[in-house]
Coordinates of C-alpha atoms in Angstrom, one line a residue:
X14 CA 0.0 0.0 0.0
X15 CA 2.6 2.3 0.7
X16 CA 4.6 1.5 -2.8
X17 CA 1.5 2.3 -4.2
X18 CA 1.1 5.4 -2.2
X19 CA 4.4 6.6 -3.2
X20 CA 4.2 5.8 -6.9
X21 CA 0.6 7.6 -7.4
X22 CA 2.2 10.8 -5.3
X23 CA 5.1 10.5 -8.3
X24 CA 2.3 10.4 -10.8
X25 CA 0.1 13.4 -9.0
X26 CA 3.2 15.7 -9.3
X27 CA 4.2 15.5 -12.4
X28 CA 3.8 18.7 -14.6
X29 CA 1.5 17.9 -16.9
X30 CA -0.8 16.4 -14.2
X31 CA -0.6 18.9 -12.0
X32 CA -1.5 21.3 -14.9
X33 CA -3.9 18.9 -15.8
X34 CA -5.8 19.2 -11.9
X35 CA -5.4 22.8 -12.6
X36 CA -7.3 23.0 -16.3
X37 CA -10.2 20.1 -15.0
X38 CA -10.7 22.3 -11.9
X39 CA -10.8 26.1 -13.1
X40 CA -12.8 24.0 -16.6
X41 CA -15.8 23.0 -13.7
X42 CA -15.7 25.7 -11.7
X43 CA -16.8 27.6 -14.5
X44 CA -19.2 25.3 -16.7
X45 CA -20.9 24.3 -13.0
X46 CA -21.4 27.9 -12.7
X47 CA -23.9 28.0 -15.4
X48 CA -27.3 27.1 -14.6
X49 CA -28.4 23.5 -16.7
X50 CA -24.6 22.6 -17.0
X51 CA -23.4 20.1 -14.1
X52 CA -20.9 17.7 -13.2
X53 CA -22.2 15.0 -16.2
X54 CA -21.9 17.6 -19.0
X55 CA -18.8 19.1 -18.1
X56 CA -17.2 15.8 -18.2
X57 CA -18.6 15.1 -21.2
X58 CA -16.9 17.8 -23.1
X59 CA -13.4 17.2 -21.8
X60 CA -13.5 13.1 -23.2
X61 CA -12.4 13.8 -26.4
X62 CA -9.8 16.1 -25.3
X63 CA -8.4 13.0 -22.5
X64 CA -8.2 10.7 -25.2
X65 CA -4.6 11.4 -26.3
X66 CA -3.7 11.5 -22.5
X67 CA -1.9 8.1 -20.5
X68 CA -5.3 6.9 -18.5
X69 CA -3.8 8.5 -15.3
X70 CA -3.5 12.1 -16.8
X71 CA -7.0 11.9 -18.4
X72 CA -8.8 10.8 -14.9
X73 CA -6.8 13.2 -13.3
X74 CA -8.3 15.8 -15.7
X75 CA -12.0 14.5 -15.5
X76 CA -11.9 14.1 -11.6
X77 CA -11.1 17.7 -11.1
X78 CA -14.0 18.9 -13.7
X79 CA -15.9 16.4 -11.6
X80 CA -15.1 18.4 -8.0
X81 CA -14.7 21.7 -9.9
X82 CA -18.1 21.3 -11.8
X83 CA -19.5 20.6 -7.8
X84 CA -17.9 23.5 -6.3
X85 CA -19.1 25.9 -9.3
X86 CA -22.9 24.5 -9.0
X87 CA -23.1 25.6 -5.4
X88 CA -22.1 29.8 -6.6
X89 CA -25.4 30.0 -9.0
X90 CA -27.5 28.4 -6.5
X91 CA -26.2 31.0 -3.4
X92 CA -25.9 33.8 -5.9
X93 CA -29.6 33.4 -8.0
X94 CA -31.3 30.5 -6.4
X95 CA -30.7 28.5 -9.1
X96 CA -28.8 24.8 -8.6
X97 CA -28.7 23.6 -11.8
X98 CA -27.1 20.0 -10.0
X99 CA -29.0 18.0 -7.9
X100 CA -25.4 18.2 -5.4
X101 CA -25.8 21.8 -4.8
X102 CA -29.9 22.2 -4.0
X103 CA -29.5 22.1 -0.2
X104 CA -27.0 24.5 -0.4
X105 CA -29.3 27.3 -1.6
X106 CA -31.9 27.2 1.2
X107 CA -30.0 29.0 3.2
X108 CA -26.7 30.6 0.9
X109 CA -29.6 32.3 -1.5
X110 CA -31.0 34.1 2.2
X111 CA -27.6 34.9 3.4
X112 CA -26.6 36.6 -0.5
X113 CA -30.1 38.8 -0.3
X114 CA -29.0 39.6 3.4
X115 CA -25.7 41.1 1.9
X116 CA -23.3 38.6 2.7
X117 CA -23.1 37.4 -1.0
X118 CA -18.9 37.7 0.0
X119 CA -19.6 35.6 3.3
X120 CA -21.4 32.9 2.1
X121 CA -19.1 32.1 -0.9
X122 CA -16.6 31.9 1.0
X123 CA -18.1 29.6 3.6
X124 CA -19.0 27.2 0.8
X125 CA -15.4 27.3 -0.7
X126 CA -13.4 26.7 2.8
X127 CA -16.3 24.0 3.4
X128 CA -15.8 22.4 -0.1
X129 CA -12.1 22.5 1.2
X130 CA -12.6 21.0 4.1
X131 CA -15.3 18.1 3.2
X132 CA -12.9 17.2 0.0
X133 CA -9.6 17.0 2.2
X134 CA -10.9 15.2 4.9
X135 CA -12.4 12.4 2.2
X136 CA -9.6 12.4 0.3
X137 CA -7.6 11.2 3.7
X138 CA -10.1 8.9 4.2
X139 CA -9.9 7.8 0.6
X140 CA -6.1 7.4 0.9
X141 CA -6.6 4.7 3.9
X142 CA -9.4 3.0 3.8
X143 CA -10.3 2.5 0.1
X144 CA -10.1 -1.1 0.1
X145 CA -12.0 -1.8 3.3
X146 CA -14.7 0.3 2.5
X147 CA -15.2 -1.3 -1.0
X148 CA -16.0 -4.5 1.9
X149 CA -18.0 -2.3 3.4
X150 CA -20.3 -1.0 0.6
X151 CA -20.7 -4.5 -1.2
X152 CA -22.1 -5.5 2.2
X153 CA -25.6 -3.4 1.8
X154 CA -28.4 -4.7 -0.7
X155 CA -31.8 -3.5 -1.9
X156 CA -33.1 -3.8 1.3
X157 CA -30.8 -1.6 3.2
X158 CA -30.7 1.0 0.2
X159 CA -34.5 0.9 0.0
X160 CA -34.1 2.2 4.2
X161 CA -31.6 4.7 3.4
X162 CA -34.0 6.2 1.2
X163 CA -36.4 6.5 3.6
X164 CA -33.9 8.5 5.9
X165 CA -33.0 10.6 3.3
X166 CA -36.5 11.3 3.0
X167 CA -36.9 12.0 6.7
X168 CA -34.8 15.1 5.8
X169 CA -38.1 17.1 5.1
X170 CA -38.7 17.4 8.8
X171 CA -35.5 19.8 8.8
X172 CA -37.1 22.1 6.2
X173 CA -40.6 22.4 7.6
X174 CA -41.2 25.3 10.0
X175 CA -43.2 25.4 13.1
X176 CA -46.2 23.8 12.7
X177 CA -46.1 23.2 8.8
X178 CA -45.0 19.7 9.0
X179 CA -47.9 18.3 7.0
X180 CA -47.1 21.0 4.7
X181 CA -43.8 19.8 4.0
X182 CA -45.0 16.1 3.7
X183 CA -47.9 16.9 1.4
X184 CA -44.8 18.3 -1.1
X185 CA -42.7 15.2 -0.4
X186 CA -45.5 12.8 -1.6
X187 CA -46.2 15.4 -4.5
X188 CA -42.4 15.0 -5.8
X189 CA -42.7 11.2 -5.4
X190 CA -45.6 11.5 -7.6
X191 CA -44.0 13.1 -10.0
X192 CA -41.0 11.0 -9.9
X193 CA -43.0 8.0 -11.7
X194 CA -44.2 9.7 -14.3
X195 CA -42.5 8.3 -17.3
X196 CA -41.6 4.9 -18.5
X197 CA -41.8 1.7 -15.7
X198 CA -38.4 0.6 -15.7
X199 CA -39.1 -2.8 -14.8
X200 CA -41.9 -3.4 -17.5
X201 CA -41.2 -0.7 -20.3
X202 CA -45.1 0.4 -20.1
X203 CA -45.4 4.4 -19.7
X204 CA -47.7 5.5 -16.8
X205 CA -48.7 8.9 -16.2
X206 CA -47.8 10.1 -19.3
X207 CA -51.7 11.3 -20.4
X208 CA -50.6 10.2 -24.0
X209 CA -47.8 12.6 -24.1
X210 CA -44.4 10.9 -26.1
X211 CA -42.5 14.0 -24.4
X212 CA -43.4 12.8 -20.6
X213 CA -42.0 9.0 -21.8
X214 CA -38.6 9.6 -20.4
X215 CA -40.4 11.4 -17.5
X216 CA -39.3 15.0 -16.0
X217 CA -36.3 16.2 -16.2
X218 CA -34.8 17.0 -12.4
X219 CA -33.4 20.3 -14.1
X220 CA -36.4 21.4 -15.1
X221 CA -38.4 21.1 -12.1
X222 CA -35.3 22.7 -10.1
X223 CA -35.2 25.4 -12.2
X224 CA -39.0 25.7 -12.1
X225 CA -39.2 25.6 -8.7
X226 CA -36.3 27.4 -7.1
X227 CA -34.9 30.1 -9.8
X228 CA -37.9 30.5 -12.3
X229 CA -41.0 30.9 -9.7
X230 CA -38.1 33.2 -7.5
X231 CA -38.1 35.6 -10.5
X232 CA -41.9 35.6 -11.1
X233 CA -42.0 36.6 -7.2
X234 CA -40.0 39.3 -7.9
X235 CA -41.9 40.6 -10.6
X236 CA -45.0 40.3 -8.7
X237 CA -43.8 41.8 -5.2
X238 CA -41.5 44.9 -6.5
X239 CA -39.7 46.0 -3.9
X240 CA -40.7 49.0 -2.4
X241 CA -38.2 52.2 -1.9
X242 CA -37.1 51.3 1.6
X243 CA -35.9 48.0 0.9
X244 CA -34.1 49.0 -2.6
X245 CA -32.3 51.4 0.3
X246 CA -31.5 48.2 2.0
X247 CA -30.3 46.5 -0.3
X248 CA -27.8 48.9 -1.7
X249 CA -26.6 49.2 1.3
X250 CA -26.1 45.7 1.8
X251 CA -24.7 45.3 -1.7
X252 CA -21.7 47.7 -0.9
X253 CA -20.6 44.8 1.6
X254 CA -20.9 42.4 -1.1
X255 CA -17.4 41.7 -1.8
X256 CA -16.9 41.1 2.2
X257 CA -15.8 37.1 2.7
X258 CA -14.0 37.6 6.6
X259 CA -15.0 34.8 9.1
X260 CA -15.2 35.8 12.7
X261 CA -13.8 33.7 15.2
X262 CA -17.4 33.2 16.6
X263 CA -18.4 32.1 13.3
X264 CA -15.5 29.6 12.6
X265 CA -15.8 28.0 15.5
X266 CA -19.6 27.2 14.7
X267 CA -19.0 25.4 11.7
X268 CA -15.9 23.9 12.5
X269 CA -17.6 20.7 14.1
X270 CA -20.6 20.9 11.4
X271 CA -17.5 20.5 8.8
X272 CA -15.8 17.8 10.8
X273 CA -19.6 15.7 11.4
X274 CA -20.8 16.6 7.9
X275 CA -17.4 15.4 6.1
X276 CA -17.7 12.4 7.7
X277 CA -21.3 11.4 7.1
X278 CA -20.8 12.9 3.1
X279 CA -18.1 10.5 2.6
X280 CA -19.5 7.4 4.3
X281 CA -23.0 8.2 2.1
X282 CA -20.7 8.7 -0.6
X283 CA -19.2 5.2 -0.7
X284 CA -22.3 3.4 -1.3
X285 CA -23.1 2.6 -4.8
X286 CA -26.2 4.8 -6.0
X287 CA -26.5 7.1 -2.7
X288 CA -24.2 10.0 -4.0
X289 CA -23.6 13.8 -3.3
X290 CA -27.3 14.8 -3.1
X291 CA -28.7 12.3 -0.3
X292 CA -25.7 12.9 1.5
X293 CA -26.1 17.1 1.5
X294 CA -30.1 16.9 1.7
X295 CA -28.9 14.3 5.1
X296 CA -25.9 16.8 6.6
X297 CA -28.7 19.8 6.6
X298 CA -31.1 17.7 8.1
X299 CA -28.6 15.9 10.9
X300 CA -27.0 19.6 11.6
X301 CA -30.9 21.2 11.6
X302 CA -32.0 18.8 14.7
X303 CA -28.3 19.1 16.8
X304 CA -28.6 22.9 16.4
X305 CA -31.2 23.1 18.9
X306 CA -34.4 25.1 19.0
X307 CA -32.6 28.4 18.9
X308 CA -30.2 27.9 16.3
X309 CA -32.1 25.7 14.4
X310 CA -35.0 28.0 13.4
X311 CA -32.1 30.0 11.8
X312 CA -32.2 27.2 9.0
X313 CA -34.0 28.1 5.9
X314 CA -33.1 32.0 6.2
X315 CA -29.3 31.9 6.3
X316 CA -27.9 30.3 8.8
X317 CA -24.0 30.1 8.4
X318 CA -24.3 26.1 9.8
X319 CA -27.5 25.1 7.4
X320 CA -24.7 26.1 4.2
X321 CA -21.5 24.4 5.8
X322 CA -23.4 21.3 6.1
X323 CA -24.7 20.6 2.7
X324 CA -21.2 22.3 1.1
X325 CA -19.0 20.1 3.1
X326 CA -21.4 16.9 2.7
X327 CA -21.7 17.0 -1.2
X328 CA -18.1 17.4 -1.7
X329 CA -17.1 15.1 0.4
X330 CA -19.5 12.6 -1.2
X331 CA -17.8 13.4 -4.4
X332 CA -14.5 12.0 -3.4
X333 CA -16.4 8.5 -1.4
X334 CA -18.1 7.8 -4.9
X335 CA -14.7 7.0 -6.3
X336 CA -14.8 3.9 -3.7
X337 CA -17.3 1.9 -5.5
X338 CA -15.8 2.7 -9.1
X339 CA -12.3 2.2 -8.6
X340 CA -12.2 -0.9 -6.4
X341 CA -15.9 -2.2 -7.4
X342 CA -16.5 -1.0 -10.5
X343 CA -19.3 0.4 -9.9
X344 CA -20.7 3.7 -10.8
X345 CA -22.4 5.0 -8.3
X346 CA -23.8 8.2 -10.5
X347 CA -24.1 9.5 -14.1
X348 CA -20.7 11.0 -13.3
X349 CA -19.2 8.3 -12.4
X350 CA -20.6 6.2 -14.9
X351 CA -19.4 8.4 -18.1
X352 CA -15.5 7.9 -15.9
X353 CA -16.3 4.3 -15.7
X354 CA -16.7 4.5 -19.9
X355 CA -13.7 6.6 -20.3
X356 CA -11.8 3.7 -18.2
X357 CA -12.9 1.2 -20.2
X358 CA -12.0 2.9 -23.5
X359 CA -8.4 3.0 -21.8
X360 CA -8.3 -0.6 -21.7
X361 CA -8.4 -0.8 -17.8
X362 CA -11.0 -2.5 -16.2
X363 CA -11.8 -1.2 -12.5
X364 CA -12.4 -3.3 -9.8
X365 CA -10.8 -5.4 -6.7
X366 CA -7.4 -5.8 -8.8
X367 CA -7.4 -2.3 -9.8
X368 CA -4.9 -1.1 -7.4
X369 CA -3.3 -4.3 -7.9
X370 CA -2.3 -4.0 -11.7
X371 CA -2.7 -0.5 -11.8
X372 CA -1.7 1.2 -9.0
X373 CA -0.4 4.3 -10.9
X374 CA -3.6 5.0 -12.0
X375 CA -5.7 4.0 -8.5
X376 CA -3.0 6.1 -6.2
X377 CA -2.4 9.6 -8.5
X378 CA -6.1 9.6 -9.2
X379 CA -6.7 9.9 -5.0
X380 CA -3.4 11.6 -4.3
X381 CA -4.8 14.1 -7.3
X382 CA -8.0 15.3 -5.3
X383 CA -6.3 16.7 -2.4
X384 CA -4.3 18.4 -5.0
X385 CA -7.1 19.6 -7.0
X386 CA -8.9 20.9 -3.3
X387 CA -5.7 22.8 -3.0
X388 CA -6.3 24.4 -6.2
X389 CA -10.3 25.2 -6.4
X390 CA -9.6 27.5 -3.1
X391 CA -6.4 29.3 -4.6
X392 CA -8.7 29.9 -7.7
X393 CA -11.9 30.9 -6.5
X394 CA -11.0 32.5 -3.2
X395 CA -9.6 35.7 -4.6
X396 CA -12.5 35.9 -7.4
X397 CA -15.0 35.9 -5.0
X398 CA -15.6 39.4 -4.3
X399 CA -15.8 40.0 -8.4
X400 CA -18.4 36.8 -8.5
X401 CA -20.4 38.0 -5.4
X402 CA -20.8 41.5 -8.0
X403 CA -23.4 39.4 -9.7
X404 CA -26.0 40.4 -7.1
X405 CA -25.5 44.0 -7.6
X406 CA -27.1 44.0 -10.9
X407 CA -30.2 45.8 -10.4
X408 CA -33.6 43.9 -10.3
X409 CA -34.1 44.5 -13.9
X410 CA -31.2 43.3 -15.4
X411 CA -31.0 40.2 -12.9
X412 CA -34.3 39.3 -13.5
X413 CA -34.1 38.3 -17.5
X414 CA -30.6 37.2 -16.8
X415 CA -31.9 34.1 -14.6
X416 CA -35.1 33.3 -16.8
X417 CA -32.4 33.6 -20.2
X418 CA -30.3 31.2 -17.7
X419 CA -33.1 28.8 -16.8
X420 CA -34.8 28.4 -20.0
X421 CA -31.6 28.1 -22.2
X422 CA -30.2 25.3 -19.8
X423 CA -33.4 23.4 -19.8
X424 CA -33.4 23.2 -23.6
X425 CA -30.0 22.9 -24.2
X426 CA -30.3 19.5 -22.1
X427 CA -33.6 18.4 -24.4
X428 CA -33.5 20.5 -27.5
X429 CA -37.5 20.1 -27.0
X430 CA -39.5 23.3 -26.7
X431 CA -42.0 21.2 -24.7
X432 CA -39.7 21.0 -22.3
X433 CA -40.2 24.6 -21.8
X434 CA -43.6 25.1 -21.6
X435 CA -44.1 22.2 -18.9
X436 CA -41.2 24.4 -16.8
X437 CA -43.5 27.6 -16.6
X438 CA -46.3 25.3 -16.2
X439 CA -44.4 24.0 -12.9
X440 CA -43.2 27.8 -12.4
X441 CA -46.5 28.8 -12.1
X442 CA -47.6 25.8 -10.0
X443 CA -44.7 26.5 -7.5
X444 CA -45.6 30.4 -7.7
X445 CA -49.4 29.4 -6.0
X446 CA -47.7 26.9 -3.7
X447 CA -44.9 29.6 -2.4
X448 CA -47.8 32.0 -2.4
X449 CA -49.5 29.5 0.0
X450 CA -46.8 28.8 2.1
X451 CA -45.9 25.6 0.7
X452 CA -42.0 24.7 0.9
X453 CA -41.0 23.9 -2.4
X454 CA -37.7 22.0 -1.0
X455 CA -39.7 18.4 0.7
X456 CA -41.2 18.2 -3.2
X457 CA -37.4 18.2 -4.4
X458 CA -36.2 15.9 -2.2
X459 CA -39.1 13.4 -2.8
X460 CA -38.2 14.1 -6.4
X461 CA -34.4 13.1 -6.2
X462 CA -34.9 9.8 -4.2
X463 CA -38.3 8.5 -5.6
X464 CA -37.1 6.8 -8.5
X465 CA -34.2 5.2 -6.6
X466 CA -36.9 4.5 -4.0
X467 CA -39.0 2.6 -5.9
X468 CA -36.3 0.5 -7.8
X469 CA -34.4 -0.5 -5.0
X470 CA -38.5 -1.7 -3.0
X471 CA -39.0 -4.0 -5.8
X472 CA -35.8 -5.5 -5.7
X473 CA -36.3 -6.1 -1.8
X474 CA -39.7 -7.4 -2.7
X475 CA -38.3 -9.8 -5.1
X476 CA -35.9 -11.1 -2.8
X477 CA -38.1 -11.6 -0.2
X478 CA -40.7 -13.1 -2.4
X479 CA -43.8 -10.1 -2.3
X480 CA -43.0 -10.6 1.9
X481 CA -43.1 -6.9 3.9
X482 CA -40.7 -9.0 6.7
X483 CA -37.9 -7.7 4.9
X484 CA -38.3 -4.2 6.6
X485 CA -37.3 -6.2 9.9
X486 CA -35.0 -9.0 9.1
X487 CA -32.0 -8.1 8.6
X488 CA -30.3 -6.0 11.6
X489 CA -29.4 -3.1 8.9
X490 CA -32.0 -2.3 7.4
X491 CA -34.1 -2.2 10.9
X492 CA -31.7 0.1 12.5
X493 CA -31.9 2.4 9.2
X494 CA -35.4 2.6 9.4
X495 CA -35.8 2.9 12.9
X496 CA -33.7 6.3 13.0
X497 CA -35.9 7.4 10.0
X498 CA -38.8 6.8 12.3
X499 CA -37.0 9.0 15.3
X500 CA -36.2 11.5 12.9
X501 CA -39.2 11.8 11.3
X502 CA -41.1 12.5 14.9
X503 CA -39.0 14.1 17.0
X504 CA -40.3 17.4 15.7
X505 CA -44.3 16.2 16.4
X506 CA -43.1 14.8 20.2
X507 CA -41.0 17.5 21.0
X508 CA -43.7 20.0 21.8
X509 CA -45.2 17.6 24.2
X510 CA -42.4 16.6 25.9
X511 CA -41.3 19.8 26.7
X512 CA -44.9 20.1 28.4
X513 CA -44.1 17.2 30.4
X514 CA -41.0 18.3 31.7
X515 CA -42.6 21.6 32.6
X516 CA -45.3 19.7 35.0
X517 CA -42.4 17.6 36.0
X518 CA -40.7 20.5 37.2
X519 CA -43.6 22.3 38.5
X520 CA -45.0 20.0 40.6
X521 CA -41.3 19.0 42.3
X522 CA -41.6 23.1 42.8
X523 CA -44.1 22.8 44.8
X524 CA -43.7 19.9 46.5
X525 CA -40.2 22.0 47.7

C-alpha cells in the first residue's frame, strides 16, 4: 500500500498532471457555474480532449472537472437561487437568504473553505481506507438502500417550519408523484404520461429545479416589487458584497458541522447509487436537529451552519463515490458512470485488482483530489468578491438574466420546446404553492430519491418473495429505518415533551 502510495504521489506531481488538476478544476468551476450545466456535462466535453492523455492524466483531468463542476454549482444556487445539480440544492436554502441579506462575500466563502474542508478530509479517508470500505459498501443490498431512502427522506422534517410539518410532507409525496411519471423501468409500459411521447422519459430534475427554485423566484419578484425602503437596503447591503471575513465566533460554529458533515458525506458517498445529493439533503437535516431550538430556526433563512453542512457533505460525497468505481466498478452516479466508460475505453477494467495492476492509476487519481482541493480555493478565493458583484445587478437586469439562464439550460439539455412550456407550467404551479406557504424544498427531495426509492423496493420485494418482513429482518435495514422513524417524529413529540417536563418541574416546585 505504501509502494503504491508513493508511486501515485510521483504520478500526481508530475507537470502535466498537475496542470492537468489545474485546467479540470478552473474548466468546472466555471461550466458548474452556469445554470443546466453540471458535473455530467462538463465531463462530457473534456472526453475527447483526454483521449490522447496516458489513462492517469485523463482521470486526473475528468476528476477535477468532476469536483470543480460541484464547487461551481453551489455559486449560482447562493448567488440566483438556481442549482442547476441536484449536489448543490441544499446549499441554496439558506446561501440564497444569506446573498439577499448582503453577505453574497460571506457565504461564498463559507462554501469554498467547506468544499475544502469536506474534500480533504475524504480524500484522507480515501487514501486509507479505500479497500476496506469497498468490503463495506458490497455488504448493503436492496433492502438496506430501500431504508436509506427512507432516511433521506426524513430530511423534510429539517425544512418544515413550526407547525407546517404536514405541509412539507404533502410536497414530499407530490415529488414522489412526479417521480413515476414516465416509462416503468421494470416493464417498459409508460404510466402517467396522459398520451404525451414528451413525458416518456419522465421530468427532467433540471427542469423542475429550475422551475421551482430560480424560475418561480423571478416571477415573485416581478410580482412583489420591492418598495423604496428595501431598494435602500439592499444597496446598502450590496456595498458589503465583496466582504468574505469569518469571525472567530463564526468559525468556530461550523468547524464541528464540517468535521460531522465530512464524515457522514463520505460514508454516504461510498455506497453505490446514494451519492452527493442524499448525502447534502442528510448533513442539513442531521446539523438542523443538533442545532437546537434556537439555532435551528435560523435554518431556511441563512444560517452560516444550514450552508456548511450541505457544502462540506456533497463534496465530500464526491470523493467517497470514487470507492465503488475504482475498487468495485461500480458507478455510483451519471458521473461516475461516463469515468467508468472513459476507463474502459483505456483498456483498464476497475475493480478489486485495480490497485493491484494499476496502481499508478488508483493512487495519483486519490493523491490528485487533495491536489485539486488545493487548487479550487487558490482559484476561486480571490475571485469571490468579483463573483459575489453578480447580485449588484439591479432587479431588472438580474431578472431576465436568470429566466435567459433557466430556459436556455433546460433546452440545451432536451433540444425540446415542450420542455419549456411544462417548466412555466411547474413555475406557475410553485408560484401558487410559495404564495400559499408551501415549501417547495420536501417536493425536491421526494423528487431526487423516488425513482431510486421505488427501484431499490422492488428488488427487496423480489428477494423476499412479495413478503413486507424484509423491513425487519436483517439487523441493517431495521436500524436504518428505525432512525428514520426517530427523525421523522422528534419534531411532532418534541412540543409535548417539553410540556411534560414543565409539570415535571412544576409539581417538584411545589412539592419543595
Amino acid at each position: 500500500m505504501l509502494d503504491g502510495i508513493l508511486s501515485g504521489i510521483g504520478v500526481a506531481a508530475q507537470p502535466i498532471n498537475i496542470l492537468m488538476v489545474m485546467v479540470g478544476c478552473f474548466a468546472g468551476t466555471f461550466i458548474g457555474m452556469l445554470p443546466g450545466l453540471g458535473p455530467i456535462s462538463a465531463i462530457a466535453l473534456m472526453i475527447p480532449i483526454t483521449y490522447g492523455f496516458d489513462p492517469s492524466t485523463g482521470l486526473i483531468l475528468m476528476a477535477g472537472v468532476y469536483y470543480g463542476a460541484i464547487f461551481g454549482g453551489s455559486t449560482s444556487s447562493i448567488l440566483i437561487n438556481a442549482p442547476g445539480v441536484a449536489g448543490t440544492v441544499a446549499s441554496s436554502f439558506d446561501g440564497y437568504p444569506l446573498a439577499k441579506a448582503g453577505h453574497a462575500g460571506k457565504a461564498l466563502a463559507i462554501a469554498a473553505y467547506s468544499s475544502f474542508s469536506g474534500g480533504t478530509i475524504a480524500a484522507i479517508f480515501l487514501l486509507i481506507a479505500a479497500p476496506a470500505l469497498a468490503r463495506v459498501s458490497l455488504s448493503f443490498q436492496s433492502t438496506d438502500y430501500f431504508a436509506l431512502m427512507v432516511l433521506g427522506l426524513t430530511a423534510v422534517a429539517a425544512f418544515a417550519g413550526k407547525g407546517n410539518l404536514v405541509k412539507a410532507l404533502l410536497m414530499t409525496i407530490l415529488g414522489l408523484m412526479l417521480s413515476t411519471v414516465g416509462t416503468d423501468q421494470a416493464q417498459g409500459v409508460p404510466r402517467f404520461t396522459l398520451g404525451m411521447l414528451d413525458l416518456i422519459d419522465g421530468i427532467s430534475f433540471l427542469l423542475l429545479a429550475m422551475a421551482t427554485f430560480a424560475l418561480s423566484e423571478a416571477l415573485m419578484a416581478v410580482l412583489r416589487p420591492k418598495s423604496a425602503a428595501d431598494q435602500a437596503k439592499e444597496l446598502e447591503a450590496q456595498k458589503n458584497l465583496g466582504s468574505m471575513k469569518l469571525k472567530k465566533d463564526e468559525v468556530k460554529e461550523i468547524a464541528p458541522v464540517v468535521g460531522r458533515s465530512s464524515v457522514l458525506g463520505f460514508f454516504i458517498g461510498v455506497l453505490p447509487g446514494a451519492g452527493a445529493t442524499i448525502a447534502s439533503f442528510l448533513a442539513y437535516g442531521v446539523e438542523q436537529r443538533l442545532a437546537g431550538p434556537k439555532k435551528g430556526k435560523e435554518f431556511g433563512k441563512g444560517s452560516i451552519r444550514g450552508l456548511a453542512a450541505p457544502e462540506t457533505a456533497n463534496n465530500a460525497a464526491c470523493s467517497g463515490s470514487f470507492v465503488p468505481l475504482l475498487t468495485l466498478g461500480i458507478p455510483g452516479s451519471g458521473t461516475t458512470a461516463i469515468m467508468l466508460g472513459a476507463l474502459l475505453s483505456y483498456g483498464i477494467q476497475p475493480g478489486p485488482r485495480l490497485f493491484i495492476d494499476n496502481p499508478e492509476v488508483f493512487w495519483s487519481v486519490i493523491i490528485s483530489m487533495y491536489i485539486g482541493n488545493i487548487v479550487l480555493l487558490v482559484l476561486n478565493l480571490p475571485l469571490i468578491p468579483y463573483i459575489a458583484r453578480v447580485l449588484a445587478l439591479p432587479s431588472a437586469v438580474l431578472v431576465p438574466y436568470i429566466l435567459f439562464f433557466s430556459l436556455i439550460g433546460v433546452y440545451f439539455v432536451s433540444f425540446n420546446t415542450f420542455d419549456i412550456h411544462l417548466m412555466v407550467l411547474f413555475a406557475i404551479i410553485a408560484l401558487v404553492l410559495r404564495l400559499l406557504d408551501f415549501p417547495m424544498a420536501p417536493m425536491l427531495l421526494g423528487f431526487i430519491l423516488g425513482g431510486m426509492m421505488e427501484e431499490n423496493l422492488r428488488r427487496a420485494l423480489i428477494i423476499s418473495d412479495d413478503s413486507w418482513s424484509f423491513l425487519w429482518e436483517r439487523p441493517l435495514t431495521a436500524s436504518i429505518l428505525a432512525i428514520a422513524i426517530l427523525i421523522l417524529f422528534v419534531p411532532i413529540l418534541t412540543p409535548y415533551i417539553a410540556k411534560m417536563k414543565d409539570k415535571v418541574y412544576g409539581n417538584v416546585g411545589e412539592g419543595g
